[in-house]
GROMACS .gro file of C-alpha atoms in nm:
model
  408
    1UNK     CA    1   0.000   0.000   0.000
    2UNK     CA    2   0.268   0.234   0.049
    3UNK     CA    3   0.457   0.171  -0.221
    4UNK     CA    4   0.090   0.271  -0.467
    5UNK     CA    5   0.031   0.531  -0.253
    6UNK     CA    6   0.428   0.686  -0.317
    7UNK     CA    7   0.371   0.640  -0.711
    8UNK     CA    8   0.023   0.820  -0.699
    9UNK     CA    9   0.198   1.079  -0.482
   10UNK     CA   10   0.501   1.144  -0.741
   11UNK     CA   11   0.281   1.049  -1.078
   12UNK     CA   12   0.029   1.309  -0.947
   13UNK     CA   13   0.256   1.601  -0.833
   14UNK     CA   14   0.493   1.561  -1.149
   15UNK     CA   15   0.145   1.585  -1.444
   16UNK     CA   16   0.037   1.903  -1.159
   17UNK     CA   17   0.389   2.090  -1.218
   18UNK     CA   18   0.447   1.983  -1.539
   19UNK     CA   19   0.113   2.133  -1.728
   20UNK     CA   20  -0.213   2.207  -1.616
   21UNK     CA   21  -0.619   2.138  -1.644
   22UNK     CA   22  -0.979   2.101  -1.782
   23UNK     CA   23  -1.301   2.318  -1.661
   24UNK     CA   24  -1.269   2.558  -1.360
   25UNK     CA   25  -1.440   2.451  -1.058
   26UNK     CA   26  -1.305   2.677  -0.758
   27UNK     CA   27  -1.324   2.531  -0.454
   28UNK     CA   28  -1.141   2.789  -0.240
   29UNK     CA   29  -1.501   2.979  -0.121
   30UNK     CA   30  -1.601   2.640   0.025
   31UNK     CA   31  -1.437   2.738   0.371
   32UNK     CA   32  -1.696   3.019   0.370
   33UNK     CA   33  -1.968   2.878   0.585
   34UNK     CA   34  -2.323   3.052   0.675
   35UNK     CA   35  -2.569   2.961   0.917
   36UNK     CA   36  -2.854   3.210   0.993
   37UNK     CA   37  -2.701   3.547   1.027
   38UNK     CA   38  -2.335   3.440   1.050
   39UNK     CA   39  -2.111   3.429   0.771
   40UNK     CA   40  -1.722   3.307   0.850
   41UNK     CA   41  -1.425   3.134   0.711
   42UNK     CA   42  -1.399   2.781   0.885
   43UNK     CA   43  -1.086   2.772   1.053
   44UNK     CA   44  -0.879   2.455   1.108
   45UNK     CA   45  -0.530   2.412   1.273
   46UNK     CA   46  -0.235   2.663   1.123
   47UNK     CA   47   0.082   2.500   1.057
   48UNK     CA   48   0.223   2.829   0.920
   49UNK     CA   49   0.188   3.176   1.072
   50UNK     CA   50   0.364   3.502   1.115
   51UNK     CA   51   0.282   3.725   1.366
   52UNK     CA   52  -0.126   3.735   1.435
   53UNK     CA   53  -0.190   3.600   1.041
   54UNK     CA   54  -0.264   3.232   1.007
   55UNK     CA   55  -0.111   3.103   0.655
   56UNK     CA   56  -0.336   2.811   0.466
   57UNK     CA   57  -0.164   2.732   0.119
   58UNK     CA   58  -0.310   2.460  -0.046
   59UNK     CA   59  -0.254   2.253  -0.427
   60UNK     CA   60  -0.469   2.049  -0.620
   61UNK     CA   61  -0.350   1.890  -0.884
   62UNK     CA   62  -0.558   1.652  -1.153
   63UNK     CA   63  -0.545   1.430  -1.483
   64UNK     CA   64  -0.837   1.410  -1.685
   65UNK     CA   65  -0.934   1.161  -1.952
   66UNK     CA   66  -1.257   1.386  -2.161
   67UNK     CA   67  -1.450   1.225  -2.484
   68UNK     CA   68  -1.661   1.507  -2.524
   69UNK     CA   69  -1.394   1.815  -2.433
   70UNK     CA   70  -1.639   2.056  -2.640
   71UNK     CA   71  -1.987   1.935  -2.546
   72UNK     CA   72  -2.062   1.835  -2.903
   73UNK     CA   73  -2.396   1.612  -3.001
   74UNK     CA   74  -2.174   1.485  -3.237
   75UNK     CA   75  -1.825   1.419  -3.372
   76UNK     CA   76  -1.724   1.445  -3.045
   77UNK     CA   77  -1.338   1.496  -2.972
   78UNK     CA   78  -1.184   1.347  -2.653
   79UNK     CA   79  -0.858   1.473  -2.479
   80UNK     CA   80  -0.612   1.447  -2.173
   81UNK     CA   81  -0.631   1.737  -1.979
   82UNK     CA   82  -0.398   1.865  -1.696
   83UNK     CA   83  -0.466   2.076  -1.384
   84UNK     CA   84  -0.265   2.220  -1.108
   85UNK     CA   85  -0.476   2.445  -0.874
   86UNK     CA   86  -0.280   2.645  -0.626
   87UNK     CA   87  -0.406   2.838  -0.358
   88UNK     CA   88  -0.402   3.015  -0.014
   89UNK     CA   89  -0.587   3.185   0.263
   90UNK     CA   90  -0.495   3.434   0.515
   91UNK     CA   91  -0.673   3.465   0.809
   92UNK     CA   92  -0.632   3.757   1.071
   93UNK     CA   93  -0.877   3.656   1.409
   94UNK     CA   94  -0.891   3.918   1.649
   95UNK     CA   95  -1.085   3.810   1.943
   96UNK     CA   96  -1.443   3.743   1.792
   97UNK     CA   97  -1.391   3.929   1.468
   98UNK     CA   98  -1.228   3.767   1.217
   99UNK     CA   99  -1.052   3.916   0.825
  100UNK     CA  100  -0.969   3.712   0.616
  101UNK     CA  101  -0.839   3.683   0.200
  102UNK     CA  102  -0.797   3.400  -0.014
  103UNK     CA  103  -0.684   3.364  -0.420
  104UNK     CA  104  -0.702   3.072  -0.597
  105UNK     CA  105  -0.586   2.961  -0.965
  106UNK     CA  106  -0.631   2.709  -1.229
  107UNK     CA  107  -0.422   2.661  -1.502
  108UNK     CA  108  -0.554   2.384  -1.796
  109UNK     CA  109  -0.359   2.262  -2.050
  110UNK     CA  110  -0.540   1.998  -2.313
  111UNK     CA  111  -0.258   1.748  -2.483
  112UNK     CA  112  -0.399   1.757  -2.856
  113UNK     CA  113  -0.644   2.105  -2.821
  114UNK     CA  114  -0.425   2.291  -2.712
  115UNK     CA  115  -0.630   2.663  -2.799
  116UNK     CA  116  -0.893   2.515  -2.522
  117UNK     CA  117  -0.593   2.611  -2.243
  118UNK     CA  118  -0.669   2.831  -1.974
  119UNK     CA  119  -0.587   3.031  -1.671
  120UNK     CA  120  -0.856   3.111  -1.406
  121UNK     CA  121  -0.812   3.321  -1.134
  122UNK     CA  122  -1.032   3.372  -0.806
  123UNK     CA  123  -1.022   3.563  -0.503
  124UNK     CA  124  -1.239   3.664  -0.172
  125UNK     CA  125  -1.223   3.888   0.108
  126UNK     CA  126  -1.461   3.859   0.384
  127UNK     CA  127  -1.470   4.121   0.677
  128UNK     CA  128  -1.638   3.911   1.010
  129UNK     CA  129  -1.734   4.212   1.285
  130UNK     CA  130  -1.881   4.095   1.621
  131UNK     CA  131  -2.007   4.263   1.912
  132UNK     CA  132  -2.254   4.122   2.137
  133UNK     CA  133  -2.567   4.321   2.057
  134UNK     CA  134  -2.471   4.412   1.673
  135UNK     CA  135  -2.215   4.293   1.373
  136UNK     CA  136  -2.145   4.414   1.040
  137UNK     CA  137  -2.015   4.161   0.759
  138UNK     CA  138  -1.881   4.254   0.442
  139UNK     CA  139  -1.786   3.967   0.159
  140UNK     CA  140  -1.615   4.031  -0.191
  141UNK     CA  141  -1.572   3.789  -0.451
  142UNK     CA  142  -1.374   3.802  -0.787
  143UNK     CA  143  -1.352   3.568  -1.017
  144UNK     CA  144  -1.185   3.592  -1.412
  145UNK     CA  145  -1.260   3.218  -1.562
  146UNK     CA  146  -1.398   3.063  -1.887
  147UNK     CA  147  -1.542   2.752  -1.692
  148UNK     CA  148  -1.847   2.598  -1.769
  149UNK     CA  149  -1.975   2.519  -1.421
  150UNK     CA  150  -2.258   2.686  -1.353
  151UNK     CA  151  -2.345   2.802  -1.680
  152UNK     CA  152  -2.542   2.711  -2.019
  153UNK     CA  153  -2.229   2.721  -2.234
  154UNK     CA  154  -2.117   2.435  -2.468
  155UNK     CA  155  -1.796   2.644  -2.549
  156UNK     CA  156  -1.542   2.845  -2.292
  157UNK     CA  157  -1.667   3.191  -2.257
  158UNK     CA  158  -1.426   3.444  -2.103
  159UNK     CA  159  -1.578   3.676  -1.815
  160UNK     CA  160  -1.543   3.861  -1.520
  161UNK     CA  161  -1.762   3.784  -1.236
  162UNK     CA  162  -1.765   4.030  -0.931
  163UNK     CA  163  -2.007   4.071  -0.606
  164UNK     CA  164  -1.963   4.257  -0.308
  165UNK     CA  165  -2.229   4.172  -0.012
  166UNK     CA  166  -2.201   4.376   0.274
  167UNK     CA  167  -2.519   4.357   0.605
  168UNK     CA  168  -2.550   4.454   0.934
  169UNK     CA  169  -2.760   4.354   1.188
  170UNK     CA  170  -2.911   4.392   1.541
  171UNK     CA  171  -2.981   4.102   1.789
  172UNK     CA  172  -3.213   4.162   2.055
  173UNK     CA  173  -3.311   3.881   2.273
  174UNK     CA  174  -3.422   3.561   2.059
  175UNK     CA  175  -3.473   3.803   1.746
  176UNK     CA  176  -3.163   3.951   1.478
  177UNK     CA  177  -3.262   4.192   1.211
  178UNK     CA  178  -3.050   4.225   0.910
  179UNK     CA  179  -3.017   4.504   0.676
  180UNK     CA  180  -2.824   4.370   0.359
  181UNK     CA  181  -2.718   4.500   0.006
  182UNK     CA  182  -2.550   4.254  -0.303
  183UNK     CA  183  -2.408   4.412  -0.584
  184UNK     CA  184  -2.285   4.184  -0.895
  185UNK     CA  185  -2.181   4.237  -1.181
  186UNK     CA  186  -2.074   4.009  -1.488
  187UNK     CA  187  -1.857   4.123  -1.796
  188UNK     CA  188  -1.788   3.893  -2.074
  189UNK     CA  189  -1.456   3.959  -2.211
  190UNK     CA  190  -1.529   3.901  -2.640
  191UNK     CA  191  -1.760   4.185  -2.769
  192UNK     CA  192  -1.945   3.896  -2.900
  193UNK     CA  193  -2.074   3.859  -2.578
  194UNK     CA  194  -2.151   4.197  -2.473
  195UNK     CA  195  -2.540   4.215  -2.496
  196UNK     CA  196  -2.516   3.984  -2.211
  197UNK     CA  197  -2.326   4.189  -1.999
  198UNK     CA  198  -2.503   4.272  -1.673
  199UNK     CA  199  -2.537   4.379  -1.323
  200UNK     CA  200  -2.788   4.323  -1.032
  201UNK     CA  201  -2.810   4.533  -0.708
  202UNK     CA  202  -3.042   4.397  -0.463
  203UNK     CA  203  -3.150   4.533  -0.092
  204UNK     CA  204  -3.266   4.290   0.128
  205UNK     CA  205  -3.411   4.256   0.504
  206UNK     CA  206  -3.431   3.937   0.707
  207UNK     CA  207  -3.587   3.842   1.030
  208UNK     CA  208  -3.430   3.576   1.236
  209UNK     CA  209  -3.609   3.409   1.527
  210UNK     CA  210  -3.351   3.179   1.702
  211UNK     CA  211  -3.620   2.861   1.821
  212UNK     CA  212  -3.328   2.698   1.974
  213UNK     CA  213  -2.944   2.757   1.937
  214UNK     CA  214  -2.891   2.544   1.648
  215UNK     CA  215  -3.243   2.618   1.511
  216UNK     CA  216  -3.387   2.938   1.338
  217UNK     CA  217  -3.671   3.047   1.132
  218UNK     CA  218  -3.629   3.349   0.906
  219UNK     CA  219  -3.890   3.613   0.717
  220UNK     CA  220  -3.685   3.727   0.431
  221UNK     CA  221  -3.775   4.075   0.147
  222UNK     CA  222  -3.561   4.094  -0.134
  223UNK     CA  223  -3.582   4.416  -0.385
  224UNK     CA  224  -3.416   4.418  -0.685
  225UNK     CA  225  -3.266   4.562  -0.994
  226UNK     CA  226  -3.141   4.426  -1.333
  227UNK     CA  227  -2.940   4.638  -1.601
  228UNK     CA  228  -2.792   4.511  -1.898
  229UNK     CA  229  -2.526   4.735  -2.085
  230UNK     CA  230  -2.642   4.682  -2.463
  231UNK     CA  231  -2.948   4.556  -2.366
  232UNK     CA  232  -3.154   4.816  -2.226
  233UNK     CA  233  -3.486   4.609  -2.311
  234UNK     CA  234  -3.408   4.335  -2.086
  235UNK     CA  235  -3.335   4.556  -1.791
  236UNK     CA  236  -3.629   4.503  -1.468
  237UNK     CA  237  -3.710   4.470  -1.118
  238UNK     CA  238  -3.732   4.211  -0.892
  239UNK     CA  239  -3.926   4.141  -0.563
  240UNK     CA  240  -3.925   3.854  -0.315
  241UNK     CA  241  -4.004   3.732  -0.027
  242UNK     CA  242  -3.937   3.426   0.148
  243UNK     CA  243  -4.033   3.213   0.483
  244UNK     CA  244  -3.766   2.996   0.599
  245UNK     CA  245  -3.637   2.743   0.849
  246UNK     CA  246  -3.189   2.701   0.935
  247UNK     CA  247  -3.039   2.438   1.164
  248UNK     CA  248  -3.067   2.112   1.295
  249UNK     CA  249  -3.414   1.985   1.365
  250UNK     CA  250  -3.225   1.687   1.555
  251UNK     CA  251  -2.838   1.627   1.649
  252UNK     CA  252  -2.780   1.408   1.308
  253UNK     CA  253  -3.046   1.656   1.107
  254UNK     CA  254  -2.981   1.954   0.923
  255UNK     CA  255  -3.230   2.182   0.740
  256UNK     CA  256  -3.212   2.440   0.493
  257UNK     CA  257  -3.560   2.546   0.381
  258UNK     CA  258  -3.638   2.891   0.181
  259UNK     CA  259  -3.988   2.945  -0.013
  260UNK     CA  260  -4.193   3.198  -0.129
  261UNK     CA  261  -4.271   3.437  -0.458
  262UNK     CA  262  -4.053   3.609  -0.715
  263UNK     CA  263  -4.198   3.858  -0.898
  264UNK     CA  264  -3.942   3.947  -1.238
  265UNK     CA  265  -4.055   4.258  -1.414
  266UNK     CA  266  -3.909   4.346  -1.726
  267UNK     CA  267  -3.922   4.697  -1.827
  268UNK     CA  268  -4.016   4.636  -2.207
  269UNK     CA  269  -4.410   4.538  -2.165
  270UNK     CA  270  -4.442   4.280  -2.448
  271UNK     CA  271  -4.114   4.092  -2.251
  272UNK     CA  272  -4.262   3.785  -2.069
  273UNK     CA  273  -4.256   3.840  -1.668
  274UNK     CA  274  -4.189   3.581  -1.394
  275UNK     CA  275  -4.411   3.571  -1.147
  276UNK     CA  276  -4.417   3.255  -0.990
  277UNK     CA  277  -4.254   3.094  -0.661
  278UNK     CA  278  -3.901   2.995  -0.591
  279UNK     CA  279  -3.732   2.777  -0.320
  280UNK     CA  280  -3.482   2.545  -0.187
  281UNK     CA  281  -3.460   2.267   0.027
  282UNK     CA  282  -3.155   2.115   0.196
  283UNK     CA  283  -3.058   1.793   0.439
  284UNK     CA  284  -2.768   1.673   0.580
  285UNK     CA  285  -2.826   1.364   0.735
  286UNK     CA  286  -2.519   1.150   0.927
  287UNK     CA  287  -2.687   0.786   0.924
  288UNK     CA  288  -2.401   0.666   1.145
  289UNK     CA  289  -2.058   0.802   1.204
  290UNK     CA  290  -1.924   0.688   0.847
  291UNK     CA  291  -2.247   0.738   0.640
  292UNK     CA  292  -2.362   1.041   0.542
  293UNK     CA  293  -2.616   1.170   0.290
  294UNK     CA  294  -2.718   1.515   0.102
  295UNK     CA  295  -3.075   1.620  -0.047
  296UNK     CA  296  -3.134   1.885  -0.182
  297UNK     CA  297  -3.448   2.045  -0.420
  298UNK     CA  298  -3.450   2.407  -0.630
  299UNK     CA  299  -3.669   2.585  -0.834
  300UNK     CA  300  -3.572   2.963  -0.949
  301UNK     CA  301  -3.549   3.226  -1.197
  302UNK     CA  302  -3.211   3.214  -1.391
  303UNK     CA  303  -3.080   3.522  -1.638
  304UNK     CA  304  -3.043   3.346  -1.996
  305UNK     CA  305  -2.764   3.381  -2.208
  306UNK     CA  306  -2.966   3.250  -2.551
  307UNK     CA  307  -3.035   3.433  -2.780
  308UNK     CA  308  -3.295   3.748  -2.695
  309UNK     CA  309  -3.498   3.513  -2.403
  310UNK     CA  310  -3.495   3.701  -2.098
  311UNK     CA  311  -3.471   3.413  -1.838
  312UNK     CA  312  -3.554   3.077  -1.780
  313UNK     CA  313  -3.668   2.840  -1.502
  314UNK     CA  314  -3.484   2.608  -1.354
  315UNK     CA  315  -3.568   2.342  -1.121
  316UNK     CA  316  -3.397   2.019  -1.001
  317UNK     CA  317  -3.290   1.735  -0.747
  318UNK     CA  318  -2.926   1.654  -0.641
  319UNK     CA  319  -2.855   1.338  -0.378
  320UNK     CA  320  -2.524   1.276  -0.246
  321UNK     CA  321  -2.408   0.974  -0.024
  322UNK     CA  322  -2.064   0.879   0.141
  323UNK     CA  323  -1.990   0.584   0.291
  324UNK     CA  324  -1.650   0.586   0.509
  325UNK     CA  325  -1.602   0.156   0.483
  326UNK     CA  326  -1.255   0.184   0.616
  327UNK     CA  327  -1.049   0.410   0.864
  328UNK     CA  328  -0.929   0.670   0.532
  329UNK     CA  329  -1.142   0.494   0.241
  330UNK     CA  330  -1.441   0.699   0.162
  331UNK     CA  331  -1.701   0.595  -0.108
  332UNK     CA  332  -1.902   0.866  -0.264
  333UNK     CA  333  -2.192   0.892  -0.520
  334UNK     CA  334  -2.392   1.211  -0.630
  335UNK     CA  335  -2.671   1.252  -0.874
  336UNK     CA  336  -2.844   1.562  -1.019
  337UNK     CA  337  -3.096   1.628  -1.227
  338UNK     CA  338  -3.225   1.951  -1.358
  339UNK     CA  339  -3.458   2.109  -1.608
  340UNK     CA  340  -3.410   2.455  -1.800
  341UNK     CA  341  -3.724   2.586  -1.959
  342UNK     CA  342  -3.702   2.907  -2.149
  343UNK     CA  343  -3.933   3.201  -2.136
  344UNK     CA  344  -3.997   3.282  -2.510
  345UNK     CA  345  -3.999   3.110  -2.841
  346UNK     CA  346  -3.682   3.089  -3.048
  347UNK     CA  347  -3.597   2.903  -3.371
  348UNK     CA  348  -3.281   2.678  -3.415
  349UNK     CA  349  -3.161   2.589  -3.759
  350UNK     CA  350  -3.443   2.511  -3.947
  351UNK     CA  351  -3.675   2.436  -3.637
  352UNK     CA  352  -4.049   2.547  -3.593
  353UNK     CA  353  -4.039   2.842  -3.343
  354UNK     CA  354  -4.094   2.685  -2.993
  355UNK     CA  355  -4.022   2.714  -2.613
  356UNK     CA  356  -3.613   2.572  -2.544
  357UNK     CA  357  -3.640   2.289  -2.285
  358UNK     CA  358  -3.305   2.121  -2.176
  359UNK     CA  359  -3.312   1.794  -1.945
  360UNK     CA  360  -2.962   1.754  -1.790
  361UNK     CA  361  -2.851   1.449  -1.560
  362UNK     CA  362  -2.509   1.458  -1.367
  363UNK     CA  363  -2.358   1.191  -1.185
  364UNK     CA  364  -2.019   1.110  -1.005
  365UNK     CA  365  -1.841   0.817  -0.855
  366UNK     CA  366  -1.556   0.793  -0.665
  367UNK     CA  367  -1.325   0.683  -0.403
  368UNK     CA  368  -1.146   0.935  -0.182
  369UNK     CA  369  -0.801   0.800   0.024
  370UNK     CA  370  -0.712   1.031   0.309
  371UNK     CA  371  -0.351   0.947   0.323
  372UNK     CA  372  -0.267   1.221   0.546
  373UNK     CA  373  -0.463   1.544   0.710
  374UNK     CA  374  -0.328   1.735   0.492
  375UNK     CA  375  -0.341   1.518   0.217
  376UNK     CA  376  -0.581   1.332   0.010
  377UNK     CA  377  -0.653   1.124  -0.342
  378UNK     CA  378  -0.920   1.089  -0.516
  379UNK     CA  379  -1.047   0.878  -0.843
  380UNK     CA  380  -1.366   0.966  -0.986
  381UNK     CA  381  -1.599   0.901  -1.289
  382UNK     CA  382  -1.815   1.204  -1.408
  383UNK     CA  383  -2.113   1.201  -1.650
  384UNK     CA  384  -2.305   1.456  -1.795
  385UNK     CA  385  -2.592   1.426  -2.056
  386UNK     CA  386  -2.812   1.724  -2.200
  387UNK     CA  387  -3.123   1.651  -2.359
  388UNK     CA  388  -3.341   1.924  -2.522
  389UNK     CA  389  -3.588   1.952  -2.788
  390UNK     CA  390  -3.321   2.153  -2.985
  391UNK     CA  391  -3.128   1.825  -3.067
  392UNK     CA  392  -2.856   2.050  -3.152
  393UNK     CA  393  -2.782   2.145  -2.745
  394UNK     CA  394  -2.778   1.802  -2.674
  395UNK     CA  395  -2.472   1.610  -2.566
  396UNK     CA  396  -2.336   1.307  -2.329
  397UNK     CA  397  -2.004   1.385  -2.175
  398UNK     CA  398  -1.800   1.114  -1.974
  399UNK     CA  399  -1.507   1.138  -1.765
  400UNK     CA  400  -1.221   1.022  -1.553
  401UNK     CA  401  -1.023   1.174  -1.382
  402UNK     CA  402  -0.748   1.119  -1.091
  403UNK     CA  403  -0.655   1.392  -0.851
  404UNK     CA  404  -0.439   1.484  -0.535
  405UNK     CA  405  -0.550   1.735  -0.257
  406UNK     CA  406  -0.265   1.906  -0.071
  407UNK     CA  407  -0.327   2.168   0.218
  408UNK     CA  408  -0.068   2.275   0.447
   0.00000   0.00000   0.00000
């Protein structure tokens, strides 16, 4: 075992420092954790520090065998992609306040396409400001990628994503008030892409009510605004409000429940509204020490990026499980499945005008080795399938791919 675990180790660092890697998938803002009103970088045990800072550096590095490296319904072409992911976080706590920045890079490199390599870039600063009747909280994000997480896009497009997300808020007794604003903003790089250039600034209020300490039910307003550069037609207003329930409903039980309407205006009257409801649902649920599962149900309005439809509705299931059968050996399988159904009409090709609806299924397998704390290794298989009644969006998309976790 330790002479596998040694190759992996030398076969993994060596393809990580020699080229890099396929789509971005940050993972750096996963130590920002939020539970009712708090928002804070999870802390674990500094191995590097000078003076009051705390120094987390962190690597990931990955090979990837692709068929489908462009998300074609046909001819697909596959690849070997490459991906070293460096990182770090710096952490200044000062009693209960807490400031903290983090960057994080990906660099891809493709072995036969090689115009599909990339460099991604992200970075965060989150302000944490605590006093025991009042706190203020301020999080920016920044990202410059061409990944396709997240998105609609077959094909890399280049953007800038930025948000800054500042509240404040007043606890009195079992009740906290919040006062927040979000402003984002996303620039595509190509002037191709510039009609779909936008920003949102939204003000929003929250009620907590804290039913125990780990459990908390929230009335939450949400006004909005949506402005498009190029686009002034598809520029509106937003307003929402939601009833919700945060924490753990028992010690092995944890609940993440939002619901209520969304009301889209556009500003152009013959522009299709949304007015409809929106919601999630999460669970956490730890069976038994080693098993743990995730569930977790959406629906919401999305901002398209198809032709002139304004938005679309998405809604969709994801299940995750994890199944620790030996001390280091963890197990995991996820599933999702969503659905994308446009607003308006548009025609394809030689298609008969008609509503876009996509049907997409993702799934992952894997085993995860926790050789060390501070290391870990991980070989997974990744599918992806689109199906939509534009046959040309559709596509099937399999993957393998073998990759090493490093954080100091």
């Amino acid at each position: 075992m330790k002479k596998l675990v040694s190759f992996l180790l030398v076969l993994m660092l060596a393809f990580g420092y020699a080229q890099p890697a396929s789509f971005a998938d940050f993972k750096i803002l996963d130590s920002i954790q939020e539970f009712g009103e708090k928002r804070f970088m999870r802390t674990r045990t500094a191995r590097l520090q000078t003076g009051p800072v705390k120094i987390y550096p962190k690597i990931d590095t990955k090979i990837e065998y692709d068929d489908n490296i462009l998300l074609e319904d046909e001819d697909a072409r596959e690849d070997v992609i490459f991906d070293v992911t460096p990182g770090v976080i710096l952490e200044l706590p000062i009693d209960t306040h807490q400031l903290a920045v983090g960057y994080e890079a990906d660099f891809e490199n493709f072995v036969k396409r090689t115009d599909q390599n990339d460099q991604n870039q992200n970075f965060f600063a989150l302000a944490d400001v605590n006093f025991p009747s009042w706190y203020i909280n301020v999080l920016e994000k920044f990202s410059e990628t061409s990944g396709r997480a997240g998105t609609t896009f077959e094909s890399r497009v280049p953007r800038f994503d930025q948000s800054i997300y500042p509240k404040i808020g007043y606890r009195w007794k079992r009740f906290t008030i919040e006062q927040g604003f979000r402003h984002f903003v996303r620039d595509f790089r190509r002037q191709v892409s510039d009609s779909f250039d936008f920003q949102m600034v939204q003000w929003s209020t929250v009620l907590f009510y804290d039913m125990t300490a780990r459990l908390k039910a929230l009335a939450e307003y949400t006004y909005g605004q949506i402005d498009y550069d190029d686009a002034v037609t598809r520029g509106g207003s937003l307003n929402q409000m939601r009833l919700g329930l945060e924490g753990e409903i028992r010690p092995d039980l944890f609940v993440r429940l939002k619901v209520g309407p969304h009301l889209r205006n556009y500003k152009k009257s013959t522009e299709v509204d949304f007015n409809s409801w929106v919601g999630s649902l999460e669970l956490e649920y730890d069976f038994r020490s080693n098993i743990h599962f995730e569930l977790e149900g959406y629906r919401d309005a999305v901002e398209a990026t198809f032709q002139d439809v304004n938005f679309y509705k998405q809604h969709g299931i994801r299940f995750l499980g994890e199944y620790e059968f030996q001390p280091h050996w963890t197990a995991f399988s996820e599933t999702e499945y969503y659905r994308n159904d446009y607003a308006e009409r548009a025609t394809v090709g030689r298609t008969v005008a008609q509503f876009r609806d996509d049907n997409h299924i993702l799934t992952d397998l894997g085993l995860r080795y926790a050789f060390r704390e501070w290391m870990e290794f991980e070989l997974a298989y990744h599918f992806k399938h689109r199906e939509s009644n534009f046959p040309e969006f559709d596509y099937t998309d399999h993957r393998v791919s073998l990759t090493s976790s490093i954080s100091y």
